[in-house]
Each structure stands twice: as C-alpha cells, then as structure tokens.
CSV table of C-alpha atoms in Angstrom, one decimal:
chain,number,residue,atom,x,y,z
A,423,MET,CA,0.0,0.0,0.0
A,424,ALA,CA,1.3,3.5,-0.9
A,425,LYS,CA,2.2,5.8,2.0
A,426,GLN,CA,-0.3,8.5,2.8
A,427,PRO,CA,1.0,11.8,1.4
A,428,GLN,CA,1.9,14.6,3.8
A,429,PRO,CA,-0.6,17.4,4.0
A,430,ILE,CA,0.4,20.5,2.1
A,431,SER,CA,2.2,23.1,4.3
A,432,PRO,CA,2.6,26.6,2.8
A,433,ILE,CA,5.4,27.3,5.3
A,434,LYS,CA,7.4,24.2,4.4
A,435,ASN,CA,6.9,24.8,0.7
A,436,PHE,CA,8.1,28.4,1.1
A,437,PHE,CA,11.3,27.5,2.8
A,438,ALA,CA,11.9,24.4,0.6
A,439,GLY,CA,11.3,26.5,-2.5
A,440,GLY,CA,13.7,29.1,-1.3
A,441,PHE,CA,16.4,26.5,-0.7
A,442,GLY,CA,15.7,25.2,-4.2
A,443,GLY,CA,16.2,28.7,-5.6
A,444,VAL,CA,19.6,28.9,-3.8
A,445,CYS,CA,20.6,25.6,-5.4
A,446,LEU,CA,19.6,26.9,-8.9
A,447,VAL,CA,21.5,30.1,-8.6
A,448,PHE,CA,24.6,28.4,-7.1
A,449,VAL,CA,24.8,26.0,-10.1
A,450,GLY,CA,23.5,28.2,-12.9
A,451,HIS,CA,24.5,31.8,-12.3
A,452,PRO,CA,27.8,31.8,-14.2
A,453,LEU,CA,26.2,30.8,-17.4
A,454,ASP,CA,23.3,33.2,-16.8
A,455,THR,CA,25.9,36.0,-17.0
A,456,ILE,CA,27.2,34.6,-20.3
A,457,LYS,CA,23.7,34.3,-21.7
A,458,VAL,CA,23.0,38.0,-21.1
A,459,ARG,CA,26.3,39.0,-22.6
A,460,LEU,CA,25.6,37.0,-25.8
A,461,GLN,CA,22.0,38.4,-26.0
A,462,THR,CA,23.1,42.0,-25.7
A,463,GLN,CA,26.2,42.1,-27.8
A,464,PRO,CA,25.9,44.7,-30.6
A,465,LYS,CA,25.6,43.8,-34.2
A,466,PRO,CA,29.0,43.9,-35.9
A,467,GLN,CA,29.7,46.4,-38.6
A,468,ALA,CA,30.3,45.2,-42.1
A,469,GLY,CA,33.7,43.4,-42.3
A,470,GLN,CA,34.0,43.1,-38.5
A,471,SER,CA,33.8,40.0,-36.4
A,472,PRO,CA,31.2,39.8,-33.7
A,473,LEU,CA,32.2,40.6,-30.1
A,474,TYR,CA,31.8,37.0,-29.1
A,475,SER,CA,32.1,34.1,-31.5
A,476,GLY,CA,30.2,31.8,-29.2
A,477,THR,CA,29.5,30.7,-25.6
A,478,PHE,CA,33.0,29.6,-24.7
A,479,ASP,CA,34.6,32.7,-26.3
A,480,CYS,CA,32.2,34.9,-24.3
A,481,PHE,CA,33.1,33.0,-21.1
A,482,ARG,CA,36.8,33.6,-21.7
A,483,LYS,CA,36.5,37.3,-22.6
A,484,THR,CA,34.1,37.9,-19.6
A,485,LEU,CA,36.6,36.3,-17.2
A,486,VAL,CA,39.5,38.5,-18.6
A,487,ARG,CA,37.3,41.6,-18.5
A,488,GLU,CA,36.2,41.1,-14.9
A,489,ILE,CA,39.8,40.6,-13.8
A,490,GLN,CA,40.8,43.8,-15.5
A,491,ALA,CA,37.8,45.7,-14.1
A,492,ALA,CA,38.8,44.7,-10.5
A,493,SER,CA,41.4,47.5,-10.6
A,494,GLY,CA,39.3,50.0,-12.6
A,495,GLU,CA,36.2,52.2,-12.2
A,496,ILE,CA,33.0,50.3,-11.3
A,497,LYS,CA,29.6,51.9,-12.2
A,498,TYR,CA,27.6,50.1,-9.5
A,499,SER,CA,29.0,49.2,-6.1
A,500,GLY,CA,26.3,46.6,-5.6
A,501,PRO,CA,22.5,45.9,-6.1
A,502,VAL,CA,21.4,48.6,-3.7
A,503,ASP,CA,23.6,51.2,-5.4
A,504,CYS,CA,22.3,50.1,-8.8
A,505,MET,CA,18.7,50.5,-7.7
A,506,LYS,CA,19.4,53.9,-6.3
A,507,GLN,CA,21.0,55.1,-9.5
A,508,LEU,CA,18.2,53.7,-11.6
A,509,TYR,CA,15.6,55.4,-9.4
A,510,ARG,CA,17.5,58.7,-9.6
A,511,GLU,CA,17.8,58.5,-13.4
A,512,ALA,CA,14.2,57.3,-14.3
A,513,GLY,CA,12.1,57.1,-11.1
A,514,ILE,CA,10.1,54.0,-10.3
A,515,ARG,CA,9.7,53.2,-14.0
A,516,GLY,CA,13.4,52.7,-14.3
A,517,VAL,CA,13.4,50.1,-11.5
A,518,TYR,CA,10.6,48.2,-13.2
A,519,LYS,CA,11.9,48.6,-16.7
A,520,GLY,CA,11.1,45.4,-18.7
A,521,THR,CA,8.3,44.2,-16.4
A,522,VAL,CA,5.9,43.4,-19.3
A,523,LEU,CA,8.6,41.4,-21.2
A,524,THR,CA,9.4,39.6,-18.0
A,525,LEU,CA,5.8,38.6,-17.6
A,526,MET,CA,5.7,37.6,-21.3
A,527,ARG,CA,8.6,35.3,-20.6
A,528,ASP,CA,7.8,33.9,-17.1
A,529,VAL,CA,4.0,33.3,-17.4
A,530,PRO,CA,4.1,30.7,-20.2
A,531,ALA,CA,7.6,29.4,-19.3
A,532,SER,CA,6.7,28.8,-15.7
A,533,GLY,CA,3.5,27.0,-16.7
A,534,MET,CA,5.6,24.8,-19.0
A,535,TYR,CA,8.2,24.4,-16.2
A,536,PHE,CA,5.9,23.0,-13.5
A,537,MET,CA,3.7,21.1,-15.9
A,538,THR,CA,6.7,19.2,-17.2
A,539,TYR,CA,8.1,18.5,-13.8
A,540,GLU,CA,4.9,17.2,-12.4
A,541,TRP,CA,4.1,15.1,-15.5
A,542,LEU,CA,7.6,13.5,-15.5
A,543,LYS,CA,7.4,12.8,-11.7
A,544,ASN,CA,4.0,11.0,-12.2
A,545,THR,CA,5.3,9.2,-15.3
A,546,LEU,CA,8.4,7.9,-13.5
A,547,THR,CA,6.5,6.8,-10.4
A,548,PRO,CA,5.7,3.1,-10.5
A,549,GLU,CA,2.0,2.1,-10.0
A,550,GLY,CA,1.2,1.8,-6.3
A,551,LYS,CA,4.1,4.0,-5.3
A,552,SER,CA,4.2,7.7,-4.2
A,553,VAL,CA,6.1,10.4,-6.0
A,554,SER,CA,8.0,10.9,-2.8
A,555,ASP,CA,9.7,7.6,-3.3
A,556,LEU,CA,11.4,8.7,-6.5
A,557,SER,CA,15.2,8.2,-6.5
A,558,VAL,CA,17.7,11.1,-6.7
A,559,PRO,CA,18.5,10.4,-10.4
A,560,GLN,CA,14.8,10.4,-11.2
A,561,VAL,CA,14.3,13.8,-9.5
A,562,LEU,CA,17.3,15.2,-11.2
A,563,PHE,CA,16.1,14.0,-14.6
A,564,ALA,CA,12.6,15.4,-14.1
A,565,GLY,CA,13.9,18.8,-12.8
A,566,GLY,CA,16.5,19.0,-15.5
A,567,MET,CA,14.0,18.3,-18.3
A,568,ALA,CA,11.6,20.8,-16.8
A,569,GLY,CA,14.4,23.4,-17.1
A,570,ILE,CA,15.0,22.5,-20.8
A,571,PHE,CA,11.3,22.9,-21.7
A,572,ASN,CA,11.0,26.1,-19.6
A,573,TRP,CA,13.8,27.8,-21.5
A,574,ALA,CA,12.6,26.4,-24.9
A,575,VAL,CA,9.6,28.7,-24.3
A,576,ALA,CA,11.4,31.5,-22.5
A,577,ILE,CA,14.4,32.3,-24.8
A,578,PRO,CA,12.7,34.7,-27.3
A,579,PRO,CA,11.1,37.0,-24.7
A,580,ASP,CA,14.2,36.7,-22.6
A,581,VAL,CA,16.4,38.1,-25.5
A,582,LEU,CA,13.9,41.0,-25.9
A,583,LYS,CA,13.9,41.7,-22.2
A,584,SER,CA,17.7,41.8,-22.0
A,585,ARG,CA,18.0,44.1,-25.0
A,586,PHE,CA,15.3,46.4,-23.7
A,587,GLN,CA,16.7,46.7,-20.2
A,588,THR,CA,20.2,47.4,-21.3
A,589,ALA,CA,19.2,49.9,-24.1
A,590,PRO,CA,19.9,53.7,-23.6
A,591,PRO,CA,16.9,55.7,-22.4
A,592,GLY,CA,14.5,56.5,-25.2
A,593,LYS,CA,15.8,54.0,-27.7
A,594,TYR,CA,12.6,51.9,-27.7
A,595,PRO,CA,9.7,54.3,-26.9
A,596,ASN,CA,7.0,51.7,-27.8
A,597,GLY,CA,8.5,49.0,-25.6
A,598,PHE,CA,8.9,45.4,-26.7
A,599,ARG,CA,7.3,46.1,-30.2
A,600,ASP,CA,10.2,48.4,-31.1
A,601,VAL,CA,12.8,45.9,-29.7
A,602,LEU,CA,11.2,43.0,-31.7
A,603,ARG,CA,11.0,45.0,-34.9
A,604,ASP,CA,14.5,46.4,-34.7
A,605,LEU,CA,16.1,43.1,-33.7
A,606,ILE,CA,14.4,41.1,-36.6
A,607,ARG,CA,15.1,43.8,-39.1
A,608,GLU,CA,18.8,44.1,-38.2
A,609,GLU,CA,19.7,40.5,-37.3
A,610,GLY,CA,16.9,38.2,-38.4
A,611,VAL,CA,14.6,35.8,-36.6
A,612,SER,CA,17.5,33.7,-35.4
A,613,SER,CA,18.6,36.6,-33.2
A,614,LEU,CA,15.6,35.8,-30.9
A,615,TYR,CA,17.6,32.7,-29.9
A,616,LYS,CA,20.8,34.4,-29.0
A,617,GLY,CA,22.5,32.6,-26.1
A,618,PHE,CA,20.7,29.3,-26.9
A,619,THR,CA,23.8,27.2,-26.2
A,620,ALA,CA,24.6,28.9,-22.9
A,621,VAL,CA,20.9,28.6,-21.9
A,622,MET,CA,20.6,24.9,-22.6
A,623,ILE,CA,24.0,24.1,-21.0
A,624,ARG,CA,22.8,25.9,-17.9
A,625,ALA,CA,19.1,24.7,-18.0
A,626,PHE,CA,19.5,21.0,-17.1
A,627,PRO,CA,22.0,21.1,-14.2
A,628,ALA,CA,20.6,24.3,-12.7
A,629,ASN,CA,17.0,23.2,-12.6
A,630,ALA,CA,17.9,19.6,-11.6
A,631,ALA,CA,19.7,21.1,-8.6
A,632,CYS,CA,16.7,23.4,-7.9
A,633,PHE,CA,14.1,20.6,-7.7
A,634,LEU,CA,16.5,18.2,-6.0
A,635,GLY,CA,17.1,20.9,-3.4
A,636,PHE,CA,13.3,21.5,-3.0
A,637,GLU,CA,12.6,17.8,-2.6
A,638,VAL,CA,15.4,17.2,-0.1
A,639,ALA,CA,14.4,20.2,1.9
A,640,MET,CA,10.8,19.1,2.0
A,641,LYS,CA,11.7,15.6,3.2
A,642,LEU,CA,14.0,17.2,5.9
A,643,LEU,CA,11.2,19.6,7.1
A,644,ASN,CA,8.7,16.7,7.1
A,645,TRP,CA,11.1,14.7,9.3
A,646,VAL,CA,12.1,17.6,11.6
A,647,LEU,CA,8.6,19.3,11.8
A,648,PRO,CA,6.0,16.6,11.0
A,649,GLY,CA,3.2,18.5,12.5
A,650,LEU,CA,3.8,21.9,10.8
C-alpha cells in the first residue's frame, strides 16, 4: 500500500522552494551572465567579427574583463547602489523597466516548467508508489528536463527583455514592439535565440539542482517538523 501523502504546508513549501532557488543560482549563475552578454552584444559592422564568437569565447572574454575591471572604475558598487542610481535617473519606471517582457517570458515558461516537472514525476512513479519515493537520479532528470522545456519557451522574450533593459533611455519608446521590430530587421529571426547554447547548457543542471534541493528540503522539514 502506498504511503499516505503529507498534508500541504505553505510554510514548508516556502522554505523548501527558497532552498531550491539557492541551489539553482549556485549552479546556474555563471552561465546566466554569459547568456545576457551574448544576448546584448551589438551587431558587428560590415567586415568586422562579432564581439563574441560563441558561448566559450564569451566566457573567456568575460573572465578576462572582470579581472581587469577589478582595478578600474565600477559603475555600481552593488545591487542597492544600482537600484538607487536607476531610481535617480528614471524614477520607479526605471526600477521596473522590462516588467511586461518579464511577464511575457515567465508566465508561459513557468507554466511549462511545473507542468513538465509534475508530469515527469508522475510518469516515473511506479504504479502503487508515491512520487516521494522517486530516487535522486529520477528527481534530477525530471527537474533538468523541466528546465529544458521552460527555456525552450522563454528564450525569445528573454532576449527581448535583455535588449530592452540594457538599451539607452528613449531608444525603444514603444517598448517590446520596437525591440522586436529592430532586432528582426537588423539581425533576423534567429537573433531571438541568441544565447541558446549557454541557456541549454545551464538549464538542465541548474534546474535539476533546484528541484532536488526542493525535494530534499521538504523531506527534511517533514522529518524535523512533521506537525507543521
């Protein structure tokens, strides 16, 4: 007989989800930086080579640049200073720049994310067993594939968001429509998938770590605080 499932606890889910997010950032953040660099690199002039020839070239140049910048002038001393400068320059709209594009990315992508994860968990669970009995490799596989499907949906709006947020003030007065039109006119439809390699290299391990962290944290909380 299958074990009775634990009652849903919002508090446990909150803390377990937070721990899962920490795992995701810890594993995936370096390639997220590479992704944004690739998405926002300018179009090369005629006869010139692109700033980055690919994911690994971007990684190498970013590492060299950051080492050099350590002894030079830095625009933002940290996230709080960045927020202060954005607010000073453009008010609350500056802090929330790109919100619509973020929603266009995250609403469908998050739906795909959790749908894929839950579907794979149920598919991998033998009849008569509970999803809580899944092995670590099975959880890693379900979480990693959820990340792949999430980013397959999210890449185009993510490229538009990165371009819009890093553009000079006033460059795109009509928002994402201007970004989309200019990007396709100048670089073609394939430009909507800039950073694809970096995204996919990051997607599986980062999201596998996220869901494994979540599941492990939930089991630990259920063991330590069974009545919560």
